[in-house]
Amino acid sequence: MAARSRCVLQRVWIGFRSHSVCRPSLTSASCQGRLPRKPPIRHVSSSPRLDKSDTPPSTGPSSLSFRSHTCGELRSDHVGERVTLCGWVQYLRQDQFVILRDFSGLTQVLIPQEDSAGDLKAALCDLTVESVVKVTGTVRRRPDGQQNKAMPTGEIEVQAESIEVFNLSRKLPFEIKDFVKKSEALRMQYRYLDLRSFQMQHNLRLRSQLVMKMREYLCNVHGFVDVETPTLFKRTPGGAKEFVVPSRDPGRFYSLPQSPQQFKQLLMVAGIDRYFQMARCYRDEGSKPDRQPEFTQVDIEMSFVDQAGIMSLVEGLIQYSWPVEKGPIEVPFQTMTYEEAMRDYGVDKPDTRFNMKLIDLSEIFLSTEIQFLRSAVSQPGGSFQAICVPDGAKLLAGKDLENLKQTAKTHFGQELTLVLVKADGTLKSPLKKLLSPSDTDRILQRTAAKPGDLLLTAAGSSQTVRPLLGHLRLHCAQLLESRGITVRDPAAFHFLWVVDFPLFLPKEGEPEQLESAHHPFTAPLPEDMELLYTEPQKVRGQHYDLVLNGCEIGGGSIRIHKASIQQYVLNNILKEDPSLLSHLLEALDSGAPPHGGIALGLDRLVSIMVGASSIRDVIAFPKSFRGHDLMSCAPDFVPEEELKSYHISVNWLTKQKGGGDAGNRSEEGEESGMKTCQ
Amino acid sequence: MAARSRCVLQRVWIGFRSHSVCRPSLTSASCQGRLPRKPPIRHVSSSPRLDKSDTPPSTGPSSLSFRSHTCGELRSDHVGERVTLCGWVQYLRQDQFVILRDFSGLTQVLIPQEDSAGDLKAALCDLTVESVVKVTGTVRRRPDGQQNKAMPTGEIEVQAESIEVFNLSRKLPFEIKDFVKKSEALRMQYRYLDLRSFQMQHNLRLRSQLVMKMREYLCNVHGFVDVETPTLFKRTPGGAKEFVVPSRDPGRFYSLPQSPQQFKQLLMVAGIDRYFQMARCYRDEGSKPDRQPEFTQVDIEMSFVDQAGIMSLVEGLIQYSWPVEKGPIEVPFQTMTYEEAMRDYGVDKPDTRFNMKLIDLSEIFLSTEIQFLRSAVSQPGGSFQAICVPDGAKLLAGKDLENLKQTAKTHFGQELTLVLVKADGTLKSPLKKLLSPSDTDRILQRTAAKPGDLLLTAAGSSQTVRPLLGHLRLHCAQLLESRGITVRDPAAFHFLWVVDFPLFLPKEGEPEQLESAHHPFTAPLPEDMELLYTEPQKVRGQHYDLVLNGCEIGGGSIRIHKASIQQYVLNNILKEDPSLLSHLLEALDSGAPPHGGIALGLDRLVSIMVGASSIRDVIAFPKSFRGHDLMSCAPDFVPEEELKSYHISVNWLTKQKGGGDAGNRSEEGEESGMKTCQ
């Protein structure tokens, strides 16, 4: 029977600092059977902070470890204690101090200056930045006047008594300091260094804690079952954005699904009753900014529930798991219909942190003599609408205004007419000469525009005007913020439900054919059920989107649970080949309960929570916007031999391979002049 | 602002049983704003069992639901309560009872017999098995003599007052009863029905609870961070078993990794300190029995820790998360060296639930005149060994013995010599005539063989003899169990650590070249460090395997944390191209802490826990042994057009596609005569 040793824990070398192999002072053999193993512990005991020795505590972040404390936890209570810290050298100061860092913070280590401690002093002074060491010493109060109030451990320092150097660090491509600016590409290439920053440590740890709380809520409070579903699956109909995975059967491919949609519904048919999963999902979208080819969703499905039930569940989930330091979240969340959202905000995911709503001015001009306005408001679905940008006339420059008009033309094919309200209340606008005094009054009244404000107006089909003004509303908010105006409170979290979406939309490029607004499994609103058979384009679905600060962070629906309705939707409305979903139709016909669910985008939710500018800042190892891993250079070339077992071969664009044209087009390399992934 | 309705909860139809669309008795519009939404709840309140109405409780498995209770929870305490149950029709009895089932159990519903309840009676009596309904009624005590002690709800029944039929079920391919035998292929094709069985519900729910407890232990007790790592990664050197995923860059492929090994180490370099993940892993092994192309491991890595620390952590993890009903787990687990395991059990994952160890008899025959024994024991590494099968001579038939000899010859190229100890203590064996009385005595003494026992002996190279006897030891245990002898307690869980594995093994087919026994990142034992540079084949690694009842359920190691040593191992010992791992070597040179970890096979662990014969019984949607999903028919053909964006094309074996030879080789179809996946 082999004894297991904790020898390493006993080793202390003064001044050991070579790159060579560690030689233990006790051989493992001599340890065998001598050092009793501590029995593993089952219950949380007293806080590690109360431990009065330098041995590791039995629970908490230093349990089972070489250290007795983390670098962030020592306070004046600990003065006099002998402690062992492990960490990275943040910097050395005046040959007197080594600042040691771990995930939890910084501690100042005092270098002994006595002649008798010459080896130890030399070892400490020779450390390079980012080297990894273990230091044992005694906690002492810093001399008066040397406390650092900005540092949580700033009242104390550790008088070093021994050191073990685990690893000396080479000179690194950038310093591990949050204020050091690094290019995105450099951060990605050396992600293992980038993650050492306190910001990234905070982001990943907050994410982990959030997910843990969500699990507690779902499993322990509401009886959900965490079920893993396959990621090697069958291609779904129309799944053009699904990665394929060749199998050893010639011509047959798995597909990496965009969501576990079918599985979650099948689990309800299977009587699992309440399912959730932190589900890895895949979407091949080429290079879209701030999208990732793999992402994570909080995937939820329940049986015997209605829309209100799912919405309440999610509100409780967010409230329960919300980090305390971000302040409380109030429930229920605001709810808005799709029609209201489009009418007031010109978008189905309104940012409700600020006003600047769309205002319909059509009524004023129903019988106007202004030609372009009359023709706009009298056409079916036409309107004349405005948004009022407070202080826009005062703060935005001529170039800004020109850009707004250009955007309207280029991206929306739409004229934008500006109305500036001058300080004296008069207007500056191409419309000015055309408007009667009463028109002007009514416009100013309806829009509540004050001197200094800017009105952006557009006349035409509401289907264009609304999205245009919705877009410009956000754009102007950004513009004003860049001028120092607080339009949106950066600490505010506005959750919003958007409901009553249309179930079907005209297919792009084929407008007489309908396609699902979300997916073909969404149930119609009960009161619109009959329309399914008569005017399907008017049917609203039992779909709900969850919006946070203007970002869609989740969406779900009550599903169709009757095979006959599902079949009608697939066959008669969507004209899809139902054989591709025959297993789902069979399942619905085998005793399917009423059910519904939701999926929350975890990456997006966390990024908004921590105020990150990109979801890449809340993912440990993200891909670049072109889907590359800049650290390992994935995707990479594979020997043709290895592809043979999958019965595929590569269609090369050119004859060259690897070093050729095909391999050289690495956006990141060109962009930054760094190593290219070839 | 849209109000959200809970109308569905208010609808009750007596006798509604058509397949057609539900028509709500209250339109959703008329509900709007009328029914106040219940505020979501934050804290666990009183048990749902104490609710005295038929509205759903605010926490627990019936919260936010159409039901007030599950089908498994009503007891005599509830008599007199009005309740609402939702579930599947298990069966009807004598037009008097409907037995309703959900995941939690069965409840008997009493069909009213009064003329006034004719519609309700008709609705209930017309239900097909596995239809899904909601029943509201009053709990009453069953009449004396009609209680069912075998049924947890057997003291009560629910007097039906109203019913809503959600879905009538078609006739199903098999009944949802645990005792109904179904072929594996049928179970897989209709997995959503198979999962309705109480056994599968139990397995998936136990798995979910186990994982939840593990997370609590790691996150809440020991400060681990749950970090998600990518599954679209770079092909690892020698990763012949990795699935490839074509990208939109010609010739470049992602790879689905077999484990997050590189990422977990990089996270330690990144200062994450303690990482874990329930990691989805992928391995393309063609058709190996009871393997899955995707599987889940409990993936753990820690910094500033030694082997003893990781082992204690894992013991605590298993102990903390172990289901109460399976009895307590004692720690620390037994530990055995690789050498001891091979010597005593002939295998590196011994089943220690029973004895029957290997016994080395070489010493007795060092100067024997029995030619084949002397030549065996005098060759380097040669030996003569035995296992003693208790009552083997009594219980095993001649045919069994013949099979044992045949197995030895076919699979191990080794003669097996049998020694039967007859009831009178005399031997029956080809050896009998050759053995001296003193040899016989010493053999019987060393093996402790008693009358009725069977000795299996083999002479030759220990490298063959040990695995052979190790294999036969397990085989004989099975044989004895098939004869009704309890060799291994089916309720016992024997955990065992195996340590001190060789770091390198001779490469198969190229024995002068070494390859890693586990992976190239394992650190040598400190006391074997010098051997790395002189006799690497003798170096033992800081590797540990966790074995449960003879199955390897986990393995891990302390990793090399110095770039120089890692480089030496890759370059000089393994002769691998280190450029493929240049990012890892660079990372080790950038301040890598000492670190180590482990990965536990979750599917295997759960399957042993619940006594399942295959890991397929603890996975919601497993693949067949040939990697097919028999429900959806994955993998499947993909239109050539869709492959174009990935710059690949299929090498067809024949010109036919789909219906041709290539598409027809579906093992499951042939096996069962069911629909083939084409």
Short mmCIF file of N, CA and C in Angstrom, two decimals, chain A residues 207 229-231 241-243 255-261 264 275 277-284 291-299 599-603 619 623, chain B residues 228-232 280 282:
data_model
loop_
_atom_site.label_atom_id
_atom_site.label_comp_id
_atom_site.label_asym_id
_atom_site.label_seq_id
_atom_site.Cartn_x
_atom_site.Cartn_y
_atom_site.Cartn_z
N ARG A 207 -19.24 35.66 -13.26
CA ARG A 207 -20.00 34.74 -14.13
C ARG A 207 -20.23 33.39 -13.44
N THR A 229 -27.91 17.62 -23.18
CA THR A 229 -28.40 17.14 -24.47
C THR A 229 -27.23 17.10 -25.46
N PRO A 230 -27.34 16.29 -26.49
CA PRO A 230 -26.20 16.11 -27.41
C PRO A 230 -25.87 17.37 -28.20
N THR A 231 -24.61 17.52 -28.54
CA THR A 231 -24.22 18.58 -29.47
C THR A 231 -23.85 18.00 -30.82
N LYS A 241 -26.74 27.91 -40.78
CA LYS A 241 -25.69 28.45 -39.93
C LYS A 241 -25.14 27.40 -38.98
N GLU A 242 -25.39 26.14 -39.28
CA GLU A 242 -24.90 25.08 -38.41
C GLU A 242 -23.58 24.52 -38.91
N PHE A 243 -22.60 24.43 -38.01
CA PHE A 243 -21.36 23.75 -38.35
C PHE A 243 -21.67 22.28 -38.62
N SER A 255 -24.31 17.67 -37.02
CA SER A 255 -24.42 19.10 -37.06
C SER A 255 -24.33 19.59 -35.62
N LEU A 256 -23.67 20.72 -35.41
CA LEU A 256 -23.61 21.30 -34.06
C LEU A 256 -24.79 22.24 -33.92
N PRO A 257 -25.76 21.92 -33.06
CA PRO A 257 -27.02 22.66 -33.08
C PRO A 257 -26.91 24.08 -32.53
N GLN A 258 -27.78 24.94 -33.06
CA GLN A 258 -27.82 26.34 -32.62
C GLN A 258 -28.50 26.47 -31.27
N SER A 259 -29.28 25.47 -30.89
CA SER A 259 -29.89 25.45 -29.56
C SER A 259 -30.47 24.05 -29.36
N PRO A 260 -30.71 23.67 -28.11
CA PRO A 260 -31.29 22.33 -27.89
C PRO A 260 -32.81 22.34 -28.04
N GLN A 261 -33.35 23.16 -28.95
CA GLN A 261 -34.79 23.35 -29.05
C GLN A 261 -35.57 22.03 -29.13
N LYS A 264 -35.26 19.93 -25.84
CA LYS A 264 -35.99 20.39 -24.66
C LYS A 264 -37.46 20.07 -24.78
N TYR A 275 -36.93 21.16 -17.12
CA TYR A 275 -35.56 20.95 -17.60
C TYR A 275 -34.81 22.26 -17.62
N GLN A 277 -30.52 23.67 -18.59
CA GLN A 277 -29.16 23.31 -18.95
C GLN A 277 -28.42 24.61 -19.27
N MET A 278 -27.19 24.70 -18.83
CA MET A 278 -26.32 25.76 -19.33
C MET A 278 -25.77 25.18 -20.64
N ALA A 279 -26.42 25.51 -21.73
CA ALA A 279 -26.21 24.77 -22.97
C ALA A 279 -25.21 25.46 -23.88
N ARG A 280 -24.21 24.72 -24.33
CA ARG A 280 -23.30 25.23 -25.33
C ARG A 280 -24.01 25.16 -26.69
N CYS A 281 -24.01 26.26 -27.39
CA CYS A 281 -24.67 26.33 -28.69
C CYS A 281 -23.67 26.83 -29.72
N TYR A 282 -23.98 26.56 -30.98
CA TYR A 282 -23.03 26.85 -32.05
C TYR A 282 -23.75 27.57 -33.18
N ARG A 283 -23.09 28.57 -33.72
CA ARG A 283 -23.68 29.26 -34.87
C ARG A 283 -22.55 29.75 -35.75
N ASP A 284 -22.60 29.36 -37.00
CA ASP A 284 -21.55 29.76 -37.93
C ASP A 284 -22.04 30.95 -38.73
N ARG A 291 -20.05 38.45 -32.19
CA ARG A 291 -20.70 37.15 -32.12
C ARG A 291 -19.60 36.13 -31.94
N GLN A 292 -19.93 35.01 -31.35
CA GLN A 292 -18.97 33.95 -31.15
C GLN A 292 -19.51 32.68 -31.81
N PRO A 293 -18.64 31.88 -32.42
CA PRO A 293 -19.13 30.65 -33.04
C PRO A 293 -19.70 29.67 -32.01
N GLU A 294 -19.21 29.73 -30.77
CA GLU A 294 -19.87 28.95 -29.71
C GLU A 294 -20.21 29.89 -28.57
N PHE A 295 -21.37 29.67 -27.99
CA PHE A 295 -21.85 30.56 -26.94
C PHE A 295 -22.70 29.73 -26.00
N THR A 296 -23.11 30.35 -24.89
CA THR A 296 -23.80 29.58 -23.86
C THR A 296 -25.16 30.18 -23.58
N GLN A 297 -26.17 29.34 -23.53
CA GLN A 297 -27.46 29.87 -23.13
C GLN A 297 -28.02 29.12 -21.93
N VAL A 298 -28.71 29.88 -21.09
CA VAL A 298 -29.44 29.28 -19.97
C VAL A 298 -30.74 28.78 -20.57
N ASP A 299 -30.82 27.48 -20.71
CA ASP A 299 -31.90 26.88 -21.49
C ASP A 299 -32.92 26.25 -20.54
N ALA A 599 -34.77 30.77 -23.48
CA ALA A 599 -33.31 30.66 -23.49
C ALA A 599 -32.76 32.06 -23.24
N LEU A 600 -31.85 32.16 -22.28
CA LEU A 600 -31.21 33.43 -21.99
C LEU A 600 -29.77 33.38 -22.49
N GLY A 601 -29.34 34.44 -23.13
CA GLY A 601 -27.95 34.50 -23.61
C GLY A 601 -27.03 34.86 -22.45
N LEU A 602 -26.32 33.87 -21.95
CA LEU A 602 -25.53 34.08 -20.74
C LEU A 602 -24.39 35.06 -20.97
N ASP A 603 -23.70 34.92 -22.09
CA ASP A 603 -22.54 35.78 -22.37
C ASP A 603 -22.98 37.25 -22.39
N ILE A 619 -15.76 35.79 -21.62
CA ILE A 619 -15.51 34.43 -22.08
C ILE A 619 -14.02 34.17 -21.89
N LYS A 623 -13.08 33.54 -29.50
CA LYS A 623 -12.52 33.60 -30.84
C LYS A 623 -12.52 35.05 -31.31
N GLU B 228 -16.00 28.01 -18.51
CA GLU B 228 -16.29 27.28 -19.74
C GLU B 228 -15.14 27.43 -20.71
N THR B 229 -14.70 26.34 -21.28
CA THR B 229 -13.62 26.39 -22.26
C THR B 229 -14.16 26.00 -23.63
N PRO B 230 -13.48 26.42 -24.70
CA PRO B 230 -14.03 26.19 -26.04
C PRO B 230 -14.05 24.71 -26.42
N THR B 231 -15.01 24.37 -27.26
CA THR B 231 -14.99 23.03 -27.84
C THR B 231 -14.60 23.08 -29.32
N LEU B 232 -14.54 24.28 -29.88
CA LEU B 232 -13.98 24.42 -31.23
C LEU B 232 -12.53 24.85 -31.02
N ARG B 280 -17.99 18.99 -21.61
CA ARG B 280 -18.36 18.09 -22.70
C ARG B 280 -17.09 17.75 -23.48
N TYR B 282 -15.19 14.99 -26.50
CA TYR B 282 -15.52 14.29 -27.74
C TYR B 282 -14.43 13.30 -28.07
#
